[in-house]
GROMACS .gro file of C-alpha atoms in nm:
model
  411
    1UNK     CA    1   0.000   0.000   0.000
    2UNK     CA    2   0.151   0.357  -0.081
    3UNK     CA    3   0.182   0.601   0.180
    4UNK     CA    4   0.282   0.965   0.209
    5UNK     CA    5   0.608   1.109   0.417
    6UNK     CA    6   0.595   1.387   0.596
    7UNK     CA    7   0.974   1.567   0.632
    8UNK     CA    8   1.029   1.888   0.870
    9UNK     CA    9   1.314   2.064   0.931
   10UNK     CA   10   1.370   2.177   1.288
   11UNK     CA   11   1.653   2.384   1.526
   12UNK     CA   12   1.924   2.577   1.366
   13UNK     CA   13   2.012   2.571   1.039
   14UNK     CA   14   2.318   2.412   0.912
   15UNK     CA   15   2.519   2.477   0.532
   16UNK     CA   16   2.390   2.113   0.424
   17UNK     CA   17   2.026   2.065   0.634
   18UNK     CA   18   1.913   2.103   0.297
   19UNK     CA   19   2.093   1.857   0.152
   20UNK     CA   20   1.975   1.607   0.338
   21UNK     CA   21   1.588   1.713   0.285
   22UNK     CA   22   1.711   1.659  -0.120
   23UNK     CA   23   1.823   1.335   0.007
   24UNK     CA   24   1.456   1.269   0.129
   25UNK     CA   25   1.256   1.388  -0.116
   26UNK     CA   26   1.489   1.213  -0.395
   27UNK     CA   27   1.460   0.893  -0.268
   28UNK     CA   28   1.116   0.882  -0.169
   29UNK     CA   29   1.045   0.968  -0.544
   30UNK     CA   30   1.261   0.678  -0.625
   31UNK     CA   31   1.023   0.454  -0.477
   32UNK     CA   32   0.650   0.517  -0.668
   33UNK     CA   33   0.513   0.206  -0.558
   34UNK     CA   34   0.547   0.259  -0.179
   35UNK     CA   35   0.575   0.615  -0.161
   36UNK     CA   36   0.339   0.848  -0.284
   37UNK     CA   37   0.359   1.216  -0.198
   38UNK     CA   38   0.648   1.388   0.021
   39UNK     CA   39   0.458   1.659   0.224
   40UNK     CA   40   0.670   1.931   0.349
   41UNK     CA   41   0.593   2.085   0.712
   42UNK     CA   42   0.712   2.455   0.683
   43UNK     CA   43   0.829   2.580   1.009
   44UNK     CA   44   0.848   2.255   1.153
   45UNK     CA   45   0.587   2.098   1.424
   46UNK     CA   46   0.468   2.431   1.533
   47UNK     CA   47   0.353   2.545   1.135
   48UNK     CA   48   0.250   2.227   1.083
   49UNK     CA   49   0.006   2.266   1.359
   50UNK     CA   50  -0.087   2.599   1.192
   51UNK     CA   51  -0.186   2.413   0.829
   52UNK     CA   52   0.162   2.544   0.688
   53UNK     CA   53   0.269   2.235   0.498
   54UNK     CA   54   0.349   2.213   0.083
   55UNK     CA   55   0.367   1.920  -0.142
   56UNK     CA   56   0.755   1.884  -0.221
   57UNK     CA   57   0.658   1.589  -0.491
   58UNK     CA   58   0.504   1.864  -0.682
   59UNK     CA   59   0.574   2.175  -0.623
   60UNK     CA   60   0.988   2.133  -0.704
   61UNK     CA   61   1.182   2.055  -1.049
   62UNK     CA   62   1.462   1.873  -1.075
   63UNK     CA   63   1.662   2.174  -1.112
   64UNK     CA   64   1.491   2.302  -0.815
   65UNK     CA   65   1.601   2.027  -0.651
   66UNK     CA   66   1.953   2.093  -0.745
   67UNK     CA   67   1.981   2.450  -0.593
   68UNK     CA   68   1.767   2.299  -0.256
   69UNK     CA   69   2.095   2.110  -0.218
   70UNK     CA   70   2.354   2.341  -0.230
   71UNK     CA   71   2.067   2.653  -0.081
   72UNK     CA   72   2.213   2.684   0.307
   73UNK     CA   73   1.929   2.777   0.611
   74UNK     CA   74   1.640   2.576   0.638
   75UNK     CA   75   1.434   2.552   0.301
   76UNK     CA   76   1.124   2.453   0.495
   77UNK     CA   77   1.215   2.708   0.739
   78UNK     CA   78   1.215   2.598   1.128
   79UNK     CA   79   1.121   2.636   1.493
   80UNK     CA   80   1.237   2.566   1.854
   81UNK     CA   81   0.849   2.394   1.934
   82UNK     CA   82   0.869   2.174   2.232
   83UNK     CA   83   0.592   1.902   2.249
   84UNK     CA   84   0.425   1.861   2.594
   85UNK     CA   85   0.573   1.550   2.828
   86UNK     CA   86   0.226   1.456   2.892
   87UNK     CA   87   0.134   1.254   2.592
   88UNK     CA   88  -0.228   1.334   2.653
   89UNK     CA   89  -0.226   1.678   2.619
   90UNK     CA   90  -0.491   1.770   2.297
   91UNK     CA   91  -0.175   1.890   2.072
   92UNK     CA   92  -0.117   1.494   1.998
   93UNK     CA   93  -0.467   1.433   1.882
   94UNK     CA   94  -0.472   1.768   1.674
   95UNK     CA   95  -0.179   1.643   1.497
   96UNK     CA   96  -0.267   1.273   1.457
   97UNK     CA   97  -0.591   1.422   1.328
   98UNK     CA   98  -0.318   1.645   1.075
   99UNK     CA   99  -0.132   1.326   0.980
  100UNK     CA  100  -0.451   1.098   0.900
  101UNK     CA  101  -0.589   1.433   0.698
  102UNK     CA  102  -0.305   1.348   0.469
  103UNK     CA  103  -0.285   1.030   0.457
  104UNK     CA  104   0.052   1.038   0.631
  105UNK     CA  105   0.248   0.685   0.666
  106UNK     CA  106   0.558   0.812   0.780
  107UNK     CA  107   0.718   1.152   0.936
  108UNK     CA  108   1.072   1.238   0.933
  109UNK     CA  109   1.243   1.522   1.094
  110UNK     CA  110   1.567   1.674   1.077
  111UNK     CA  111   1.727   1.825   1.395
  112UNK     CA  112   1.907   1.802   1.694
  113UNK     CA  113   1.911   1.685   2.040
  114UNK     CA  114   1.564   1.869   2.082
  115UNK     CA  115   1.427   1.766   1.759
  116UNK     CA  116   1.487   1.436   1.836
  117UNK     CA  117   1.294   1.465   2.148
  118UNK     CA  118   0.971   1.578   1.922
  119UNK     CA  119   1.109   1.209   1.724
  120UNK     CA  120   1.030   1.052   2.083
  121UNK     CA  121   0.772   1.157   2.208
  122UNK     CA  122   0.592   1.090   1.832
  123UNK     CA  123   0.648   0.745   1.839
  124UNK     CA  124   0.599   0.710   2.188
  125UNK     CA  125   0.223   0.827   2.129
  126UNK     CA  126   0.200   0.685   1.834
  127UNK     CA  127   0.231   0.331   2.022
  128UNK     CA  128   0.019   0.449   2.297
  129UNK     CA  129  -0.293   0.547   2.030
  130UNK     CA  130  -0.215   0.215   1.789
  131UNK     CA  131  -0.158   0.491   1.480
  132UNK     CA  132   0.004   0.347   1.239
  133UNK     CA  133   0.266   0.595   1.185
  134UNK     CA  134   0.634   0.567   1.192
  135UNK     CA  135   0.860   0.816   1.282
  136UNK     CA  136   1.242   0.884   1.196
  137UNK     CA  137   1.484   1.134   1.306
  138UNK     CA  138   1.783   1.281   1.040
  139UNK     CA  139   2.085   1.442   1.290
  140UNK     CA  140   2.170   1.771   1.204
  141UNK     CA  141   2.398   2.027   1.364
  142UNK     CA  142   2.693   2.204   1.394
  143UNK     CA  143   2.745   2.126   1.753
  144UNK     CA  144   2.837   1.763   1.675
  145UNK     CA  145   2.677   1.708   2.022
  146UNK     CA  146   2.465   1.392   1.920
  147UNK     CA  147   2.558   1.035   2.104
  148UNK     CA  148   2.583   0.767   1.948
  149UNK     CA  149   2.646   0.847   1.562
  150UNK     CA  150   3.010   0.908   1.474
  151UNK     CA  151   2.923   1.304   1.354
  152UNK     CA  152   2.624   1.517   1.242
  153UNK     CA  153   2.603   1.608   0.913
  154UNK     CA  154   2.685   2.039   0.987
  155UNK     CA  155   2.964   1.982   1.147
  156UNK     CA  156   3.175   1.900   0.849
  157UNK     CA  157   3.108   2.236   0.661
  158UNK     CA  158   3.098   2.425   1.021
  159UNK     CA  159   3.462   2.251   1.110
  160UNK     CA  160   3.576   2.400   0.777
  161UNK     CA  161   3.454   2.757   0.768
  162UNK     CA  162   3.596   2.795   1.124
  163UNK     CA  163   3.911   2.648   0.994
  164UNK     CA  164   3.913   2.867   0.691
  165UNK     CA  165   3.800   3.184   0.879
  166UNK     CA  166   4.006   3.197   1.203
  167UNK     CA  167   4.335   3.105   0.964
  168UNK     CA  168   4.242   3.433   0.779
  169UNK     CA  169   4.216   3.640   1.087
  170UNK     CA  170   4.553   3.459   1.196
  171UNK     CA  171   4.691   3.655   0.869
  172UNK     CA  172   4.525   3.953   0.964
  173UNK     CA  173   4.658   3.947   1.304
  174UNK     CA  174   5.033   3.878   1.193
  175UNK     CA  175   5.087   4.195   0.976
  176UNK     CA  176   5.171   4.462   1.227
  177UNK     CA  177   5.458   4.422   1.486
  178UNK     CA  178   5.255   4.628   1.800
  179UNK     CA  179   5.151   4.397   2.076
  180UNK     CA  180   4.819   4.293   2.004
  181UNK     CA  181   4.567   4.012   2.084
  182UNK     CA  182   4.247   3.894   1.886
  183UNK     CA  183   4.016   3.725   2.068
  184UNK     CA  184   3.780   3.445   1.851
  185UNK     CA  185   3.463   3.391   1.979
  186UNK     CA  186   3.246   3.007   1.842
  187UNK     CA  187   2.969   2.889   1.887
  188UNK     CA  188   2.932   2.566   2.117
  189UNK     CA  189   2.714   2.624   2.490
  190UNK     CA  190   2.831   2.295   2.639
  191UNK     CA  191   3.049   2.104   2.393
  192UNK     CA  192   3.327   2.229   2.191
  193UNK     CA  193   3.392   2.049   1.886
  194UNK     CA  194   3.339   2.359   1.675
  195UNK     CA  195   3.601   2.550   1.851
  196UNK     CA  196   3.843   2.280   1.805
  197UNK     CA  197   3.803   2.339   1.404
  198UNK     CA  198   4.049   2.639   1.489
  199UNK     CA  199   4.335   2.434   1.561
  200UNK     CA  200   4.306   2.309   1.150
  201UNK     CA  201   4.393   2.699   1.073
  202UNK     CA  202   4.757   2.608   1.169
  203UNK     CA  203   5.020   2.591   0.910
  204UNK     CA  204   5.303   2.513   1.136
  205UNK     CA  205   5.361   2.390   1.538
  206UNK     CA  206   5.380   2.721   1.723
  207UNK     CA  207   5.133   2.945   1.457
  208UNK     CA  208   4.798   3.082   1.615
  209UNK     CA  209   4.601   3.029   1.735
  210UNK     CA  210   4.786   3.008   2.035
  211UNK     CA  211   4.540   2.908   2.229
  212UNK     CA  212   4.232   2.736   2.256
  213UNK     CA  213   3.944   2.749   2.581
  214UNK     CA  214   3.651   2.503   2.566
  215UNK     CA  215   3.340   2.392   2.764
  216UNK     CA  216   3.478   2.066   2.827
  217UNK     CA  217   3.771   2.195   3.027
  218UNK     CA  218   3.700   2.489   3.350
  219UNK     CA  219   3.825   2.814   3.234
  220UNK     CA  220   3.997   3.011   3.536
  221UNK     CA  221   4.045   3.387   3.432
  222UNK     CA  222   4.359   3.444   3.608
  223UNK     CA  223   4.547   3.149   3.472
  224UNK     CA  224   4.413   3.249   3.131
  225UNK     CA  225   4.573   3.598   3.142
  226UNK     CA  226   4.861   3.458   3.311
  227UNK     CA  227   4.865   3.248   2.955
  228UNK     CA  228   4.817   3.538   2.718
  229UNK     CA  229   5.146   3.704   2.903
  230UNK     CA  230   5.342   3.382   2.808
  231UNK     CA  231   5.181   3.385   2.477
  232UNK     CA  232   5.289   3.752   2.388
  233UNK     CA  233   5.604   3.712   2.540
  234UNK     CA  234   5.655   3.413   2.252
  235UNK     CA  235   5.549   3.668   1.965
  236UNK     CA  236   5.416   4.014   1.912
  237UNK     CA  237   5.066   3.876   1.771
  238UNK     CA  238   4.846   3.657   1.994
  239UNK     CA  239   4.515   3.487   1.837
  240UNK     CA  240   4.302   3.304   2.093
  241UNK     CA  241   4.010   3.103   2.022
  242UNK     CA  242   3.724   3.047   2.278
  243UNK     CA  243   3.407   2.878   2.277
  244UNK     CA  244   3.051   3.104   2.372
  245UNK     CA  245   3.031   2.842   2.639
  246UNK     CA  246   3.325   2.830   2.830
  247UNK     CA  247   3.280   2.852   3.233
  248UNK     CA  248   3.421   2.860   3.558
  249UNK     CA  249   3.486   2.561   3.793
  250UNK     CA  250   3.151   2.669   3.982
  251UNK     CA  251   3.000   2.614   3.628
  252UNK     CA  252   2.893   2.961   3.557
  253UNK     CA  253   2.931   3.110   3.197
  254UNK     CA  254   3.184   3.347   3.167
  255UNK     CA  255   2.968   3.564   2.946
  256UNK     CA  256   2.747   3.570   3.278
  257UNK     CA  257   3.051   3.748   3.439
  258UNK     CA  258   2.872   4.083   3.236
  259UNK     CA  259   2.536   4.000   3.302
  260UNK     CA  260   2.253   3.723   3.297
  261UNK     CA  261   2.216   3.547   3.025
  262UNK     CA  262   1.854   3.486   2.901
  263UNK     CA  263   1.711   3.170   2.801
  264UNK     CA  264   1.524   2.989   2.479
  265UNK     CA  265   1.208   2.807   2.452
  266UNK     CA  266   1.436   2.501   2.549
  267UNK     CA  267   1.555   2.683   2.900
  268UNK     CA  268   1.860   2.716   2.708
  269UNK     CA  269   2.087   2.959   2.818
  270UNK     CA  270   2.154   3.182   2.515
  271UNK     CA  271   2.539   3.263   2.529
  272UNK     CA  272   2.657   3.530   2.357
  273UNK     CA  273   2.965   3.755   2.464
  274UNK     CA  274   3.252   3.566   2.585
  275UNK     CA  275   3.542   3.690   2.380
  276UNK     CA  276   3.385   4.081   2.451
  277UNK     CA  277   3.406   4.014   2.847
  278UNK     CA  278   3.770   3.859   2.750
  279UNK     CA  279   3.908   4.142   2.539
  280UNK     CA  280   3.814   4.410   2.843
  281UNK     CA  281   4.021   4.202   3.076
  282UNK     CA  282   4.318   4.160   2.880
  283UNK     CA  283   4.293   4.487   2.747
  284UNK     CA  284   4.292   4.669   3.146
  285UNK     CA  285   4.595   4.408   3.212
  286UNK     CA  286   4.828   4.450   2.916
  287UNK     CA  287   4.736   4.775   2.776
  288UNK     CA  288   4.789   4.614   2.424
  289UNK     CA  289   4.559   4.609   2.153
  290UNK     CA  290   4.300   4.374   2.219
  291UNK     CA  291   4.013   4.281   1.951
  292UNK     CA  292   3.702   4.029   1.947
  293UNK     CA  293   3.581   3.853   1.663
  294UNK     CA  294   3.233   3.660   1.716
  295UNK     CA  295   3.197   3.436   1.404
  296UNK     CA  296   2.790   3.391   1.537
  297UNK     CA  297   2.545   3.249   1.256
  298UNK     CA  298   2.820   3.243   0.972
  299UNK     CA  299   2.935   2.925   1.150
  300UNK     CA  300   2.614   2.737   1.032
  301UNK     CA  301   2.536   2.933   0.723
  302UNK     CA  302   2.848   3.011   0.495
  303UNK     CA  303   2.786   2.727   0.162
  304UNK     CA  304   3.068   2.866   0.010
  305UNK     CA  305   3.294   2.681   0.255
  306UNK     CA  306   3.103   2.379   0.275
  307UNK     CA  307   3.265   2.033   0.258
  308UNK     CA  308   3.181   1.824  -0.049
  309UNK     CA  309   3.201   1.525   0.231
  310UNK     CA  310   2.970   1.683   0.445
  311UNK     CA  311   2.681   1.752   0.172
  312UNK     CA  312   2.713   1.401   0.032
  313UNK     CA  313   2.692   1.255   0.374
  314UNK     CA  314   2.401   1.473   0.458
  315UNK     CA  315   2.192   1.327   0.140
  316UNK     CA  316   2.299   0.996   0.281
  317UNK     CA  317   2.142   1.081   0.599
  318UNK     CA  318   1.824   1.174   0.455
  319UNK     CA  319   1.838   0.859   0.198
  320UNK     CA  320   1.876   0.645   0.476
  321UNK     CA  321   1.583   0.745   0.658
  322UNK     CA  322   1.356   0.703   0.359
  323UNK     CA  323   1.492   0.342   0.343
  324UNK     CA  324   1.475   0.236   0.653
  325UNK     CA  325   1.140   0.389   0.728
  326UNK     CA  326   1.031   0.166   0.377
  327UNK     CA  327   1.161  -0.149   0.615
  328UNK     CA  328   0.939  -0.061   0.902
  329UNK     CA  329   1.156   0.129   1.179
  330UNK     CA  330   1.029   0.398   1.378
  331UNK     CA  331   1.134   0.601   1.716
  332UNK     CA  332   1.478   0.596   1.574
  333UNK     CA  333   1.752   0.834   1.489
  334UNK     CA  334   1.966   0.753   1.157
  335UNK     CA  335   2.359   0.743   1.263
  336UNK     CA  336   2.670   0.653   1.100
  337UNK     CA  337   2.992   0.486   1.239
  338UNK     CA  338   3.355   0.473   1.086
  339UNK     CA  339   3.467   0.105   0.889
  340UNK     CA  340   3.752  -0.016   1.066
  341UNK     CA  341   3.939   0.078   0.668
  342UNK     CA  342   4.258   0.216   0.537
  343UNK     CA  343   4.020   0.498   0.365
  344UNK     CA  344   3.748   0.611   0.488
  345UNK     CA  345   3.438   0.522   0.479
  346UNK     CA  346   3.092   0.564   0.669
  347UNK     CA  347   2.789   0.247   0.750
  348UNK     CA  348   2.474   0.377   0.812
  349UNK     CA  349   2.233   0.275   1.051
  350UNK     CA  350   1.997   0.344   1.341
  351UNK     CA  351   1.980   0.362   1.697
  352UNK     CA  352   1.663   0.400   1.910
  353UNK     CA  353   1.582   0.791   1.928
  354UNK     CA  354   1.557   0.761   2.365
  355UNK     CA  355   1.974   0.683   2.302
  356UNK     CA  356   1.996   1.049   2.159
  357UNK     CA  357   1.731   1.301   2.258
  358UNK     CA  358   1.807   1.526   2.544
  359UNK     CA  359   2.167   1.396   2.576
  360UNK     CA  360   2.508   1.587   2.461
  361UNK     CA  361   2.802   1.419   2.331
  362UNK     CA  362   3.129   1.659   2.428
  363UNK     CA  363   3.469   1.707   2.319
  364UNK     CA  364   3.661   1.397   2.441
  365UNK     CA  365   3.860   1.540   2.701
  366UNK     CA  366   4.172   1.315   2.656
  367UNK     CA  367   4.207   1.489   2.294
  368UNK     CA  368   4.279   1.845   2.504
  369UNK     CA  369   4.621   1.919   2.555
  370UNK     CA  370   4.843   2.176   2.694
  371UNK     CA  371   4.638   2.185   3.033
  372UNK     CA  372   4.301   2.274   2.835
  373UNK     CA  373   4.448   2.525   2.608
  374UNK     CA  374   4.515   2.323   2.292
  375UNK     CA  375   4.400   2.004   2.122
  376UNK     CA  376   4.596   1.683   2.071
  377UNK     CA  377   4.691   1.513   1.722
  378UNK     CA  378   4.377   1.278   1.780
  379UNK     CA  379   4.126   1.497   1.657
  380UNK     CA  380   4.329   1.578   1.318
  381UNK     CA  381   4.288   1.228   1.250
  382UNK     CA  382   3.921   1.255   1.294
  383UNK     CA  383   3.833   1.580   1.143
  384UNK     CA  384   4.015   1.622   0.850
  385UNK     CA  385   3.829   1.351   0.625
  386UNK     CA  386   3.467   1.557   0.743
  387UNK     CA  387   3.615   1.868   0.557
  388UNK     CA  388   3.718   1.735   0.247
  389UNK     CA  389   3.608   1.814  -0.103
  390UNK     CA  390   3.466   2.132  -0.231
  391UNK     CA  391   3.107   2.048  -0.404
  392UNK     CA  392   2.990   2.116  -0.714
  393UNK     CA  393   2.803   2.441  -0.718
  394UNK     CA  394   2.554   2.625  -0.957
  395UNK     CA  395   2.682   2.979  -0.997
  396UNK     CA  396   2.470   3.270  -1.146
  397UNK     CA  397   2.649   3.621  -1.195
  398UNK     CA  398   2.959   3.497  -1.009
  399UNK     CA  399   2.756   3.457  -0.724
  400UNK     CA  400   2.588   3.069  -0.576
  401UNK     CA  401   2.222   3.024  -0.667
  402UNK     CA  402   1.991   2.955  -0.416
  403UNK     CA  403   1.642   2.838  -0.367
  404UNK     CA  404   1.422   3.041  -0.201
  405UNK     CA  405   1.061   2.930  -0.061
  406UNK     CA  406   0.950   3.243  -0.046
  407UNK     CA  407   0.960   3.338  -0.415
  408UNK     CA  408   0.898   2.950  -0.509
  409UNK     CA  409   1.199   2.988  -0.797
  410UNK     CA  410   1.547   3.013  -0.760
  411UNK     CA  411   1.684   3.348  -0.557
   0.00000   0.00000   0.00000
């Protein structure tokens, strides 16, 4: 019997999120006899509860499909919606009415830790009301916080832009022979695998960054300006990098050393302001030239730095769930895991969503070096196949072409 899939995109965006909604939608077109329509949910859960949803089977050409892979953001667009805990609650019925409506078999949804918690507690209630609807998370994020699956697809092109950028400011930094210190600010609240991108900007043991501060590791203020005197004392130009999340032994956010950080929908603490708190501190010790760079949402948005690795692993990701939602799995979470080969190479699989949702994966701490200010040759060996490759792009007026919903042709 054919069904239709439902596919949302939730969280924040990523260079290649799109690529793996391509990676849906083409393969549940490549199966006509089991498949029949690929609904899109625009805006995630919470627009879906609104009526906001478009046929995807339809309403995009091949070339449209095309540009959708290489378009960065979230084509669908998204949301930070969480479901109640009490399965009960009338949103489950309203949207099991939705998903009947359409005659939906199947939902997918591509996110994070908190998307996969909307994964859970879908099939949980699905179970509980004997609907016979399955339901599959895709991993997305820059964070590379997910347990279980070797990486996220994000983190590949994130890894590289950070790499890219902070070796450019690195340049910037060395061209004047005044004392001064630049101060990197990345994104990562409690683990800091995109911060540990920076160390790829090195050409050569000893180049900047010089240092490197993440969550994973207690950051004490006066050994770290103790450390930026050693460090300019080595050479004139000091570039440190520090993730938004770093925090004190007591566990408070630096950033919170200003003020109070408010929170998300989640209860998340949004962080925002670490390397700014830094830069005054140095500044009033040294009396050197201090600057702060905050990469913010470049980090999950630039497609002009994204990894040809990452976007084909991303369609992968969103192949995979079409596949094995065809061979009945639901409440899971597709993952991949290294093959113990010379070259490598990914297996795809699943794990059981509950494994995933609500939990962090951080740095490994036996990959930080240098009493928490550097990382060890470990991570090289893991990072540097996720940022290989430059894709193939579609270029208009020297510029990428993108796909825009808004406009429903190509921006």
């Amino acid at each position: 019997m054919r069904k239709n899939i439902l596919v949302g995109q939730s969280g924040g965006p990523t260079a290649v999120i799109n690529a793996s909604l391509y990676g849906v939608i083409t393969e549940g077109k490549a199966h006509p006899e089991h498949i029949d329509t690929v609904y899109g949910m625009v805006n995630g859960i919470e627009g879906f509860l609104s009526g906001r949803c478009m046929d995807l089977s339809q309403e995009l050409t091949a070339e449209d499909l095309l540009l959708l892979k290489q378009t960065p953001a979230a084509y669908l667009g998204s949301c930070r919606y969480k479901l109640p805990e009490n399965l009960d609650a009338p949103v489950y019925g309203l949207l099991f009415e939705k998903f009947t409506s359409l005659g939906i078999g199947a939902c997918l949804y591509i996110g994070g830790n908190d998307s996969m918690d909307t994964v859970d507690k879908l099939s949980r209630c699905a179970r509980l009301r004997h609907e016979n609807v399955s339901f599959i998370g895709v991993p997305k994020t820059i964070d590379n916080d997910l347990p279980v699956t070797d990486h996220t697809p994000g983190y590949g092109s994130a890894a590289k832009y950070v790499a890219s950028t902070v070796r450019e400011i690195c340049l910037d930094a060395s061209v004047y022979q005044q004392p001064a210190v630049t101060i990197v600010e990345l994104m990562g609240r409690h683990a800091g695998w995109v911060t540990a991108a920076s160390v790829l900007a090195r050409k050569h043991p000893g180049d900047n960054p010089l240092l490197i501060y993440m969550p994973e590791v207690p950051f004490d203020m006066e050994q770290f300006l103790e450390n930026v005197k050693n460090a300019l004392d080595q050479q004139p130009n000091v570039v440190v990098c520090v993730s938004e999340g770093i925090r004190d032994k007591h566990g408070r956010f630096i950033c919170e050393y200003a003020n109070e950080a408010s929170l998300d929908t989640f209860g998340h603490k949004m962080l925002t302001g670490s390397a700014k708190l830094l830069e005054s501190y140095v500044r009033n010790r040294f009396h050197v030239k201090v600057r702060s760079v905050e990469l913010n949402v470049n980090q999950r948005c630039s497609s002009l730095l994204a990894s040809a690795a990452d976007v084909h692993e991303a369609v992968l990701s969103g192949r995979t769930a079409v596949q094995q939602m065809l061979g009945g799995a639901t409440g899971c979470m597709v993952t991949c895991s290294r093959r113990h080969t010379p070259s490598y190479e990914l297996e795809y699989g699943l794990t059981d969503v509950c494994n995933v949702c609500n939990k962090e994966k951080g740095f490994p701490v036996d990959w930080i070096t240098q009493k928490g200010t550097d990382i060890g040759p470990q991570f090289l060996e893991y990072a540097l196949p996720l940022i290989a490759g430059e894709p193939e792009r579609i270029m208009e007026l020297g510029l990428p072409k993108y796909l825009s919903r808004s406009r429903k042709t190509p921006a």
